[in-house]
Amino acid sequence: MTTVYFIRHAESPKTDLDERTRGLTDGGQMAAQHVTTYLKDKKIDLFFSSPYQRSLLTIEAAARHFGKDILVDDDLRECAFSGRHQTMPQADVYPLVQQMFIDHAFSRDGSETFRSCQHRGIQALMLILQKNAGKRIIIGTHGFIMTSIFHHFDAMYDFNFLRQTTKPDIYQLTFRGTELVNVSRITLPLYD
């Protein structure tokens, strides 16, 4: 059995207009510490991440704790909601995302489709699973691509599921080969 922890990044400021370089807010940095505290006793073998700074920063301290490098995979990046890879206001993102869940081929302004984002995410996950059977793996990720990957296995992971995820959020998935066996959400304890 292979265990994969999908870790959605902590809170990120919408003030940086470049999706790739957006970091974490002060609250996001504190929440990333809680992620590390939770993972410390989990014996993690490998760390993978989206190349986007907010994902890397969310799992960076945990990787350091285990003495592991973070393997960056561009195919784990968030969906390009804008053809220019620029940050969009939250009020604009959710109507667009809802349309993308309704119509998997929908694209606006040269943006990526649900189908293309899901396809590259699943390809990346399958390669990770095939090369690392029996390992305990972290994937630093984003809300949309994570949900689209989960949707590949079960359509219950939809727009409403995405809306209820938090920043950060952790989902533990168990695989037998490339077959998904179980999904559970990890609730991070509150720390002082």
Short mmCIF file of N, CA and C in Angstrom, two decimals:
data_model
loop_
_atom_site.label_atom_id
_atom_site.label_comp_id
_atom_site.label_asym_id
_atom_site.label_seq_id
_atom_site.Cartn_x
_atom_site.Cartn_y
_atom_site.Cartn_z
N MET A 1 0.84 -1.19 0.00
CA MET A 1 0.00 0.00 0.00
C MET A 1 0.88 1.25 0.00
N THR A 2 0.48 2.22 -0.76
CA THR A 2 1.18 3.50 -0.84
C THR A 2 0.29 4.57 -0.22
N THR A 3 0.87 5.38 0.64
CA THR A 3 0.12 6.47 1.27
C THR A 3 0.58 7.79 0.69
N VAL A 4 -0.39 8.57 0.22
CA VAL A 4 -0.10 9.89 -0.34
C VAL A 4 -0.87 10.93 0.45
N TYR A 5 -0.15 11.89 1.00
CA TYR A 5 -0.78 13.03 1.68
C TYR A 5 -0.81 14.20 0.69
N PHE A 6 -2.00 14.56 0.25
CA PHE A 6 -2.14 15.77 -0.56
C PHE A 6 -2.29 16.94 0.41
N ILE A 7 -1.38 17.89 0.32
CA ILE A 7 -1.42 19.04 1.22
C ILE A 7 -1.69 20.29 0.40
N ARG A 8 -2.92 20.79 0.54
CA ARG A 8 -3.27 22.05 -0.11
C ARG A 8 -2.54 23.17 0.62
N HIS A 9 -1.99 24.09 -0.14
CA HIS A 9 -1.18 25.16 0.44
C HIS A 9 -1.94 26.00 1.46
N ALA A 10 -1.17 26.63 2.33
CA ALA A 10 -1.74 27.55 3.33
C ALA A 10 -2.13 28.86 2.65
N GLU A 11 -2.73 29.74 3.44
CA GLU A 11 -3.25 31.01 2.92
C GLU A 11 -2.15 31.82 2.22
N SER A 12 -2.51 32.35 1.06
CA SER A 12 -1.58 33.09 0.22
C SER A 12 -2.19 34.44 -0.14
N PRO A 13 -1.38 35.52 -0.13
CA PRO A 13 -1.94 36.83 -0.45
C PRO A 13 -2.27 36.95 -1.93
N LYS A 14 -3.37 37.60 -2.23
CA LYS A 14 -3.76 37.82 -3.63
C LYS A 14 -3.12 39.09 -4.19
N THR A 15 -2.19 39.68 -3.44
CA THR A 15 -1.57 40.93 -3.87
C THR A 15 -0.48 40.71 -4.91
N ASP A 16 0.15 39.55 -4.90
CA ASP A 16 1.17 39.22 -5.91
C ASP A 16 0.43 38.74 -7.15
N LEU A 17 0.61 39.41 -8.26
CA LEU A 17 -0.15 39.09 -9.47
C LEU A 17 0.39 37.89 -10.23
N ASP A 18 1.57 37.41 -9.85
CA ASP A 18 2.16 36.25 -10.53
C ASP A 18 1.83 34.99 -9.72
N GLU A 19 1.07 34.11 -10.34
CA GLU A 19 0.65 32.87 -9.65
C GLU A 19 1.84 32.05 -9.16
N ARG A 20 2.93 32.07 -9.89
CA ARG A 20 4.07 31.23 -9.53
C ARG A 20 4.82 31.73 -8.30
N THR A 21 4.80 33.02 -8.05
CA THR A 21 5.64 33.57 -6.97
C THR A 21 4.87 33.95 -5.72
N ARG A 22 3.56 33.82 -5.73
CA ARG A 22 2.78 34.16 -4.54
C ARG A 22 3.24 33.31 -3.36
N GLY A 23 3.57 33.96 -2.27
CA GLY A 23 4.04 33.23 -1.08
C GLY A 23 2.90 32.95 -0.12
N LEU A 24 3.16 33.08 1.17
CA LEU A 24 2.17 32.84 2.21
C LEU A 24 1.96 34.11 3.03
N THR A 25 0.76 34.28 3.52
CA THR A 25 0.49 35.36 4.46
C THR A 25 1.14 34.99 5.80
N ASP A 26 1.13 35.92 6.75
CA ASP A 26 1.64 35.60 8.10
C ASP A 26 0.86 34.44 8.69
N GLY A 27 -0.47 34.47 8.53
CA GLY A 27 -1.30 33.36 9.02
C GLY A 27 -0.99 32.07 8.30
N GLY A 28 -0.71 32.16 7.00
CA GLY A 28 -0.34 30.98 6.22
C GLY A 28 0.97 30.37 6.69
N GLN A 29 1.93 31.22 7.07
CA GLN A 29 3.20 30.72 7.59
C GLN A 29 3.01 29.98 8.91
N MET A 30 2.14 30.51 9.76
CA MET A 30 1.86 29.83 11.03
C MET A 30 1.15 28.50 10.78
N ALA A 31 0.22 28.49 9.85
CA ALA A 31 -0.50 27.26 9.53
C ALA A 31 0.43 26.21 8.94
N ALA A 32 1.42 26.64 8.16
CA ALA A 32 2.40 25.70 7.60
C ALA A 32 3.19 25.02 8.72
N GLN A 33 3.44 25.75 9.81
CA GLN A 33 4.11 25.15 10.96
C GLN A 33 3.24 24.04 11.57
N HIS A 34 1.92 24.24 11.58
CA HIS A 34 1.01 23.21 12.09
C HIS A 34 1.05 21.96 11.22
N VAL A 35 1.18 22.17 9.91
CA VAL A 35 1.30 21.03 8.99
C VAL A 35 2.55 20.23 9.35
N THR A 36 3.66 20.92 9.57
CA THR A 36 4.91 20.25 9.93
C THR A 36 4.76 19.50 11.25
N THR A 37 4.15 20.13 12.23
CA THR A 37 3.95 19.47 13.53
C THR A 37 3.14 18.19 13.37
N TYR A 38 2.10 18.22 12.54
CA TYR A 38 1.29 17.03 12.31
C TYR A 38 2.11 15.91 11.65
N LEU A 39 2.95 16.26 10.69
CA LEU A 39 3.66 15.26 9.90
C LEU A 39 4.89 14.65 10.59
N LYS A 40 5.38 15.28 11.65
CA LYS A 40 6.67 14.89 12.24
C LYS A 40 6.80 13.41 12.58
N ASP A 41 5.72 12.76 12.95
CA ASP A 41 5.81 11.34 13.33
C ASP A 41 5.28 10.39 12.25
N LYS A 42 5.18 10.87 11.02
CA LYS A 42 4.57 10.08 9.95
C LYS A 42 5.57 9.30 9.08
N LYS A 43 6.88 9.45 9.31
CA LYS A 43 7.89 8.71 8.55
C LYS A 43 7.69 8.87 7.03
N ILE A 44 7.79 10.09 6.58
CA ILE A 44 7.58 10.40 5.17
C ILE A 44 8.84 10.05 4.37
N ASP A 45 8.63 9.39 3.22
CA ASP A 45 9.75 8.98 2.37
C ASP A 45 10.10 10.00 1.31
N LEU A 46 9.08 10.63 0.71
CA LEU A 46 9.31 11.52 -0.43
C LEU A 46 8.40 12.74 -0.37
N PHE A 47 8.91 13.84 -0.88
CA PHE A 47 8.15 15.08 -0.99
C PHE A 47 8.12 15.53 -2.44
N PHE A 48 6.93 15.73 -2.96
CA PHE A 48 6.73 16.29 -4.30
C PHE A 48 5.92 17.57 -4.14
N SER A 49 6.06 18.48 -5.09
CA SER A 49 5.30 19.71 -5.01
C SER A 49 5.11 20.35 -6.37
N SER A 50 4.06 21.12 -6.44
CA SER A 50 3.87 22.11 -7.49
C SER A 50 5.06 23.06 -7.43
N PRO A 51 5.43 23.69 -8.53
CA PRO A 51 6.53 24.67 -8.49
C PRO A 51 6.12 26.01 -7.88
N TYR A 52 4.85 26.20 -7.60
CA TYR A 52 4.38 27.48 -7.09
C TYR A 52 4.84 27.67 -5.64
N GLN A 53 5.32 28.87 -5.33
CA GLN A 53 5.91 29.16 -4.03
C GLN A 53 5.01 28.81 -2.85
N ARG A 54 3.72 29.09 -2.94
CA ARG A 54 2.83 28.83 -1.80
C ARG A 54 2.76 27.35 -1.44
N SER A 55 2.86 26.48 -2.42
CA SER A 55 2.88 25.04 -2.15
C SER A 55 4.20 24.61 -1.55
N LEU A 56 5.29 25.09 -2.14
CA LEU A 56 6.62 24.75 -1.63
C LEU A 56 6.80 25.22 -0.20
N LEU A 57 6.38 26.45 0.09
CA LEU A 57 6.56 27.01 1.43
C LEU A 57 5.71 26.29 2.48
N THR A 58 4.58 25.73 2.07
CA THR A 58 3.70 25.02 3.01
C THR A 58 4.34 23.72 3.50
N ILE A 59 5.14 23.07 2.65
CA ILE A 59 5.73 21.78 3.04
C ILE A 59 7.23 21.85 3.29
N GLU A 60 7.83 23.01 3.08
CA GLU A 60 9.28 23.16 3.18
C GLU A 60 9.85 22.74 4.54
N ALA A 61 9.25 23.20 5.63
CA ALA A 61 9.79 22.87 6.96
C ALA A 61 9.65 21.38 7.25
N ALA A 62 8.58 20.76 6.78
CA ALA A 62 8.40 19.32 6.98
C ALA A 62 9.49 18.55 6.22
N ALA A 63 9.77 18.95 5.00
CA ALA A 63 10.82 18.28 4.23
C ALA A 63 12.16 18.43 4.93
N ARG A 64 12.43 19.63 5.45
CA ARG A 64 13.67 19.87 6.19
C ARG A 64 13.75 18.97 7.42
N HIS A 65 12.62 18.83 8.14
CA HIS A 65 12.57 17.97 9.33
C HIS A 65 13.01 16.54 9.00
N PHE A 66 12.58 16.03 7.84
CA PHE A 66 12.92 14.67 7.44
C PHE A 66 14.23 14.58 6.66
N GLY A 67 14.87 15.72 6.43
CA GLY A 67 16.12 15.73 5.67
C GLY A 67 15.91 15.35 4.22
N LYS A 68 14.77 15.73 3.66
CA LYS A 68 14.43 15.35 2.29
C LYS A 68 14.39 16.58 1.39
N ASP A 69 14.73 16.38 0.13
CA ASP A 69 14.55 17.41 -0.88
C ASP A 69 13.09 17.38 -1.34
N ILE A 70 12.62 18.50 -1.82
CA ILE A 70 11.29 18.55 -2.43
C ILE A 70 11.48 18.40 -3.93
N LEU A 71 10.87 17.38 -4.50
CA LEU A 71 10.95 17.13 -5.93
C LEU A 71 9.84 17.93 -6.61
N VAL A 72 10.23 18.93 -7.37
CA VAL A 72 9.26 19.82 -8.01
C VAL A 72 8.81 19.21 -9.34
N ASP A 73 7.51 19.15 -9.51
CA ASP A 73 6.92 18.60 -10.74
C ASP A 73 5.98 19.66 -11.31
N ASP A 74 6.33 20.21 -12.45
CA ASP A 74 5.53 21.28 -13.06
C ASP A 74 4.11 20.81 -13.36
N ASP A 75 3.92 19.52 -13.58
CA ASP A 75 2.58 19.00 -13.87
C ASP A 75 1.66 19.01 -12.65
N LEU A 76 2.21 19.29 -11.47
CA LEU A 76 1.40 19.40 -10.26
C LEU A 76 0.96 20.84 -9.99
N ARG A 77 1.30 21.77 -10.90
CA ARG A 77 0.93 23.17 -10.71
C ARG A 77 -0.59 23.35 -10.75
N GLU A 78 -1.03 24.48 -10.24
CA GLU A 78 -2.46 24.77 -10.24
C GLU A 78 -2.94 25.01 -11.67
N CYS A 79 -4.21 24.83 -11.86
CA CYS A 79 -4.85 25.12 -13.14
C CYS A 79 -4.59 26.58 -13.51
N ALA A 80 -4.32 26.82 -14.78
CA ALA A 80 -4.15 28.20 -15.26
C ALA A 80 -5.53 28.77 -15.57
N PHE A 81 -6.06 29.54 -14.63
CA PHE A 81 -7.40 30.12 -14.80
C PHE A 81 -7.38 31.30 -15.76
N SER A 82 -6.18 31.84 -15.98
CA SER A 82 -6.00 32.96 -16.90
C SER A 82 -4.92 32.57 -17.88
N GLY A 83 -5.08 32.95 -19.12
CA GLY A 83 -4.06 32.64 -20.12
C GLY A 83 -2.73 33.29 -19.82
N ARG A 84 -2.72 34.27 -18.92
CA ARG A 84 -1.49 34.98 -18.58
C ARG A 84 -0.89 34.50 -17.25
N HIS A 85 -1.44 33.47 -16.64
CA HIS A 85 -0.96 32.94 -15.36
C HIS A 85 -0.90 34.03 -14.28
N GLN A 86 -1.90 34.91 -14.32
CA GLN A 86 -1.96 35.96 -13.33
C GLN A 86 -3.02 35.64 -12.28
N THR A 87 -2.79 36.16 -11.08
CA THR A 87 -3.72 35.97 -9.98
C THR A 87 -5.04 36.64 -10.31
N MET A 88 -6.13 35.94 -10.06
CA MET A 88 -7.47 36.49 -10.28
C MET A 88 -8.13 36.72 -8.92
N PRO A 89 -8.95 37.77 -8.82
CA PRO A 89 -9.69 37.99 -7.58
C PRO A 89 -10.60 36.79 -7.28
N GLN A 90 -10.73 36.45 -5.99
CA GLN A 90 -11.55 35.30 -5.58
C GLN A 90 -12.97 35.39 -6.14
N ALA A 91 -13.51 36.61 -6.20
CA ALA A 91 -14.88 36.79 -6.71
C ALA A 91 -15.00 36.37 -8.17
N ASP A 92 -13.90 36.44 -8.92
CA ASP A 92 -13.91 36.03 -10.32
C ASP A 92 -13.59 34.55 -10.49
N VAL A 93 -12.81 34.00 -9.56
CA VAL A 93 -12.36 32.61 -9.70
C VAL A 93 -13.50 31.62 -9.54
N TYR A 94 -14.30 31.76 -8.49
CA TYR A 94 -15.31 30.73 -8.21
C TYR A 94 -16.37 30.58 -9.30
N PRO A 95 -16.90 31.66 -9.90
CA PRO A 95 -17.84 31.44 -11.02
C PRO A 95 -17.18 30.71 -12.20
N LEU A 96 -15.91 31.05 -12.47
CA LEU A 96 -15.16 30.38 -13.54
C LEU A 96 -14.98 28.90 -13.22
N VAL A 97 -14.56 28.61 -12.00
CA VAL A 97 -14.32 27.23 -11.58
C VAL A 97 -15.62 26.43 -11.62
N GLN A 98 -16.71 27.02 -11.18
CA GLN A 98 -17.99 26.33 -11.22
C GLN A 98 -18.35 25.94 -12.65
N GLN A 99 -18.13 26.86 -13.60
CA GLN A 99 -18.39 26.56 -15.01
C GLN A 99 -17.48 25.43 -15.51
N MET A 100 -16.23 25.41 -15.04
CA MET A 100 -15.28 24.38 -15.45
C MET A 100 -15.71 23.00 -14.95
N PHE A 101 -16.32 22.94 -13.76
CA PHE A 101 -16.82 21.66 -13.26
C PHE A 101 -18.05 21.20 -14.03
N ILE A 102 -18.84 22.14 -14.53
CA ILE A 102 -20.02 21.80 -15.32
C ILE A 102 -19.62 21.32 -16.71
N ASP A 103 -18.68 22.05 -17.32
CA ASP A 103 -18.24 21.76 -18.68
C ASP A 103 -16.72 21.55 -18.66
N HIS A 104 -16.30 20.31 -18.70
CA HIS A 104 -14.88 19.97 -18.56
C HIS A 104 -14.03 20.45 -19.73
N ALA A 105 -14.66 20.91 -20.82
CA ALA A 105 -13.92 21.43 -21.97
C ALA A 105 -13.93 22.96 -22.01
N PHE A 106 -14.57 23.59 -21.04
CA PHE A 106 -14.69 25.05 -21.02
C PHE A 106 -13.35 25.72 -20.79
N SER A 107 -13.10 26.78 -21.57
CA SER A 107 -11.88 27.57 -21.41
C SER A 107 -12.24 29.03 -21.64
N ARG A 108 -11.61 29.92 -20.86
CA ARG A 108 -11.83 31.35 -21.01
C ARG A 108 -10.48 32.03 -21.17
N ASP A 109 -10.36 32.88 -22.13
CA ASP A 109 -9.13 33.66 -22.33
C ASP A 109 -7.89 32.79 -22.50
N GLY A 110 -8.01 31.65 -23.12
CA GLY A 110 -6.85 30.78 -23.29
C GLY A 110 -6.48 30.03 -22.02
N SER A 111 -7.40 30.03 -21.05
CA SER A 111 -7.12 29.32 -19.80
C SER A 111 -7.17 27.82 -20.03
N GLU A 112 -6.66 27.11 -19.08
CA GLU A 112 -6.67 25.65 -19.13
C GLU A 112 -8.08 25.13 -18.89
N THR A 113 -8.39 23.99 -19.44
CA THR A 113 -9.69 23.36 -19.18
C THR A 113 -9.58 22.43 -17.97
N PHE A 114 -10.72 22.09 -17.41
CA PHE A 114 -10.76 21.09 -16.33
C PHE A 114 -10.08 19.81 -16.82
N ARG A 115 -10.46 19.40 -18.03
CA ARG A 115 -9.97 18.12 -18.58
C ARG A 115 -8.45 18.12 -18.72
N SER A 116 -7.87 19.21 -19.23
CA SER A 116 -6.41 19.23 -19.43
C SER A 116 -5.67 19.29 -18.09
N CYS A 117 -6.21 20.05 -17.14
CA CYS A 117 -5.59 20.12 -15.81
C CYS A 117 -5.65 18.75 -15.13
N GLN A 118 -6.80 18.12 -15.18
CA GLN A 118 -6.97 16.81 -14.57
C GLN A 118 -6.03 15.79 -15.22
N HIS A 119 -5.94 15.83 -16.52
CA HIS A 119 -5.11 14.86 -17.26
C HIS A 119 -3.65 14.94 -16.82
N ARG A 120 -3.09 16.15 -16.79
CA ARG A 120 -1.67 16.27 -16.40
C ARG A 120 -1.48 15.91 -14.93
N GLY A 121 -2.47 16.24 -14.07
CA GLY A 121 -2.37 15.89 -12.66
C GLY A 121 -2.40 14.39 -12.44
N ILE A 122 -3.28 13.71 -13.14
CA ILE A 122 -3.37 12.24 -13.03
C ILE A 122 -2.11 11.59 -13.58
N GLN A 123 -1.60 12.09 -14.70
CA GLN A 123 -0.35 11.53 -15.24
C GLN A 123 0.78 11.65 -14.22
N ALA A 124 0.89 12.81 -13.59
CA ALA A 124 1.95 13.02 -12.60
C ALA A 124 1.76 12.07 -11.42
N LEU A 125 0.54 11.94 -10.92
CA LEU A 125 0.26 11.05 -9.79
C LEU A 125 0.57 9.60 -10.15
N MET A 126 0.16 9.15 -11.33
CA MET A 126 0.39 7.76 -11.72
C MET A 126 1.89 7.45 -11.78
N LEU A 127 2.68 8.37 -12.31
CA LEU A 127 4.13 8.16 -12.34
C LEU A 127 4.71 8.07 -10.93
N ILE A 128 4.24 8.94 -10.05
CA ILE A 128 4.71 8.91 -8.66
C ILE A 128 4.37 7.56 -8.03
N LEU A 129 3.13 7.10 -8.22
CA LEU A 129 2.70 5.82 -7.63
C LEU A 129 3.48 4.64 -8.21
N GLN A 130 3.67 4.63 -9.52
CA GLN A 130 4.35 3.51 -10.16
C GLN A 130 5.82 3.41 -9.74
N LYS A 131 6.46 4.56 -9.52
CA LYS A 131 7.88 4.56 -9.18
C LYS A 131 8.14 4.42 -7.68
N ASN A 132 7.10 4.57 -6.86
CA ASN A 132 7.32 4.65 -5.41
C ASN A 132 6.34 3.80 -4.61
N ALA A 133 6.05 2.61 -5.11
CA ALA A 133 5.09 1.73 -4.44
C ALA A 133 5.52 1.46 -3.00
N GLY A 134 4.56 1.50 -2.09
CA GLY A 134 4.80 1.18 -0.69
C GLY A 134 5.38 2.33 0.12
N LYS A 135 5.58 3.47 -0.49
CA LYS A 135 6.17 4.62 0.21
C LYS A 135 5.09 5.50 0.83
N ARG A 136 5.56 6.42 1.68
CA ARG A 136 4.70 7.46 2.27
C ARG A 136 5.14 8.78 1.65
N ILE A 137 4.22 9.41 0.94
CA ILE A 137 4.56 10.50 0.04
C ILE A 137 3.73 11.75 0.36
N ILE A 138 4.38 12.90 0.31
CA ILE A 138 3.71 14.19 0.42
C ILE A 138 3.63 14.80 -0.98
N ILE A 139 2.46 15.36 -1.32
CA ILE A 139 2.33 16.15 -2.53
C ILE A 139 1.80 17.52 -2.13
N GLY A 140 2.64 18.54 -2.30
CA GLY A 140 2.22 19.92 -2.05
C GLY A 140 1.40 20.39 -3.24
N THR A 141 0.18 20.84 -2.99
CA THR A 141 -0.75 21.04 -4.09
C THR A 141 -1.65 22.26 -3.90
N HIS A 142 -2.64 22.34 -4.77
CA HIS A 142 -3.60 23.44 -4.83
C HIS A 142 -5.01 22.88 -4.88
N GLY A 143 -5.98 23.71 -4.57
CA GLY A 143 -7.37 23.25 -4.46
C GLY A 143 -7.96 22.67 -5.72
N PHE A 144 -7.82 23.38 -6.85
CA PHE A 144 -8.48 22.92 -8.07
C PHE A 144 -7.86 21.64 -8.61
N ILE A 145 -6.54 21.62 -8.75
CA ILE A 145 -5.92 20.42 -9.32
C ILE A 145 -6.11 19.22 -8.39
N MET A 146 -6.04 19.45 -7.08
CA MET A 146 -6.27 18.35 -6.14
C MET A 146 -7.68 17.79 -6.32
N THR A 147 -8.66 18.67 -6.39
CA THR A 147 -10.05 18.22 -6.54
C THR A 147 -10.25 17.52 -7.88
N SER A 148 -9.62 18.03 -8.94
CA SER A 148 -9.78 17.38 -10.25
C SER A 148 -9.15 15.99 -10.25
N ILE A 149 -8.03 15.82 -9.55
CA ILE A 149 -7.42 14.49 -9.42
C ILE A 149 -8.36 13.56 -8.66
N PHE A 150 -8.88 14.02 -7.54
CA PHE A 150 -9.82 13.20 -6.76
C PHE A 150 -11.05 12.85 -7.60
N HIS A 151 -11.53 13.81 -8.40
CA HIS A 151 -12.72 13.62 -9.25
C HIS A 151 -12.51 12.49 -10.25
N HIS A 152 -11.26 12.30 -10.67
CA HIS A 152 -10.94 11.20 -11.58
C HIS A 152 -11.35 9.86 -10.97
N PHE A 153 -11.20 9.72 -9.68
CA PHE A 153 -11.51 8.48 -8.97
C PHE A 153 -12.96 8.41 -8.52
N ASP A 154 -13.56 9.56 -8.22
CA ASP A 154 -14.93 9.59 -7.70
C ASP A 154 -15.53 10.97 -7.97
N ALA A 155 -16.65 11.01 -8.71
CA ALA A 155 -17.29 12.27 -9.09
C ALA A 155 -17.85 13.05 -7.91
N MET A 156 -17.88 12.45 -6.72
CA MET A 156 -18.35 13.20 -5.54
C MET A 156 -17.41 14.36 -5.21
N TYR A 157 -16.16 14.29 -5.70
CA TYR A 157 -15.21 15.38 -5.50
C TYR A 157 -15.47 16.40 -6.60
N ASP A 158 -16.32 17.36 -6.28
CA ASP A 158 -16.82 18.31 -7.26
C ASP A 158 -16.62 19.74 -6.77
N PHE A 159 -17.30 20.67 -7.41
CA PHE A 159 -17.18 22.08 -7.05
C PHE A 159 -17.53 22.31 -5.58
N ASN A 160 -18.58 21.67 -5.09
CA ASN A 160 -18.98 21.85 -3.69
C ASN A 160 -17.90 21.32 -2.74
N PHE A 161 -17.27 20.22 -3.10
CA PHE A 161 -16.16 19.70 -2.30
C PHE A 161 -15.03 20.73 -2.25
N LEU A 162 -14.67 21.25 -3.42
CA LEU A 162 -13.59 22.25 -3.48
C LEU A 162 -13.91 23.45 -2.60
N ARG A 163 -15.15 23.91 -2.63
CA ARG A 163 -15.54 25.09 -1.85
C ARG A 163 -15.38 24.87 -0.35
N GLN A 164 -15.48 23.63 0.12
CA GLN A 164 -15.38 23.38 1.56
C GLN A 164 -13.96 23.04 2.02
N THR A 165 -13.01 22.98 1.08
CA THR A 165 -11.63 22.73 1.50
C THR A 165 -11.07 23.99 2.16
N THR A 166 -10.03 23.80 2.93
CA THR A 166 -9.43 24.92 3.66
C THR A 166 -7.98 25.12 3.21
N LYS A 167 -7.39 26.19 3.69
CA LYS A 167 -5.98 26.50 3.40
C LYS A 167 -5.25 26.65 4.72
N PRO A 168 -4.41 25.70 5.10
CA PRO A 168 -4.08 24.46 4.38
C PRO A 168 -5.14 23.39 4.61
N ASP A 169 -5.00 22.32 3.90
CA ASP A 169 -5.87 21.16 4.07
C ASP A 169 -5.04 19.93 3.76
N ILE A 170 -5.34 18.83 4.43
CA ILE A 170 -4.59 17.59 4.22
C ILE A 170 -5.57 16.43 3.98
N TYR A 171 -5.31 15.70 2.91
CA TYR A 171 -6.08 14.49 2.60
C TYR A 171 -5.11 13.33 2.48
N GLN A 172 -5.40 12.26 3.20
CA GLN A 172 -4.57 11.06 3.15
C GLN A 172 -5.24 10.05 2.23
N LEU A 173 -4.56 9.68 1.17
CA LEU A 173 -5.07 8.71 0.21
C LEU A 173 -4.22 7.45 0.29
N THR A 174 -4.88 6.31 0.26
CA THR A 174 -4.20 5.02 0.27
C THR A 174 -4.44 4.34 -1.07
N PHE A 175 -3.36 3.86 -1.67
CA PHE A 175 -3.44 3.20 -2.98
C PHE A 175 -2.88 1.78 -2.89
N ARG A 176 -3.51 0.90 -3.63
CA ARG A 176 -2.96 -0.44 -3.90
C ARG A 176 -2.55 -0.40 -5.36
N GLY A 177 -1.27 -0.30 -5.62
CA GLY A 177 -0.82 -0.03 -6.99
C GLY A 177 -1.28 1.37 -7.36
N THR A 178 -2.08 1.47 -8.44
CA THR A 178 -2.65 2.77 -8.82
C THR A 178 -4.15 2.83 -8.52
N GLU A 179 -4.64 1.84 -7.79
CA GLU A 179 -6.07 1.81 -7.42
C GLU A 179 -6.26 2.54 -6.08
N LEU A 180 -7.14 3.52 -6.08
CA LEU A 180 -7.43 4.25 -4.85
C LEU A 180 -8.28 3.38 -3.94
N VAL A 181 -7.82 3.20 -2.70
CA VAL A 181 -8.51 2.35 -1.73
C VAL A 181 -9.27 3.18 -0.71
N ASN A 182 -8.67 4.30 -0.27
CA ASN A 182 -9.30 5.08 0.79
C ASN A 182 -8.87 6.55 0.72
N VAL A 183 -9.79 7.43 1.11
CA VAL A 183 -9.50 8.86 1.25
C VAL A 183 -9.99 9.29 2.62
N SER A 184 -9.15 9.99 3.36
CA SER A 184 -9.61 10.56 4.62
C SER A 184 -9.02 11.96 4.78
N ARG A 185 -9.83 12.84 5.32
CA ARG A 185 -9.37 14.21 5.58
C ARG A 185 -8.74 14.26 6.95
N ILE A 186 -7.61 14.92 7.04
CA ILE A 186 -6.91 15.07 8.31
C ILE A 186 -7.27 16.44 8.88
N THR A 187 -7.79 16.45 10.07
CA THR A 187 -8.10 17.70 10.75
C THR A 187 -6.90 18.10 11.59
N LEU A 188 -6.34 19.23 11.27
CA LEU A 188 -5.18 19.70 12.02
C LEU A 188 -5.62 20.20 13.37
N PRO A 189 -4.95 19.77 14.45
CA PRO A 189 -5.29 20.30 15.77
C PRO A 189 -4.92 21.77 15.86
N LEU A 190 -5.60 22.48 16.72
CA LEU A 190 -5.27 23.88 16.96
C LEU A 190 -4.11 23.96 17.92
N TYR A 191 -3.15 24.80 17.60
CA TYR A 191 -1.98 24.98 18.46
C TYR A 191 -1.98 26.40 18.99
N ASP A 192 -1.40 26.58 20.18
CA ASP A 192 -1.26 27.92 20.74
C ASP A 192 -0.11 28.64 20.09
#
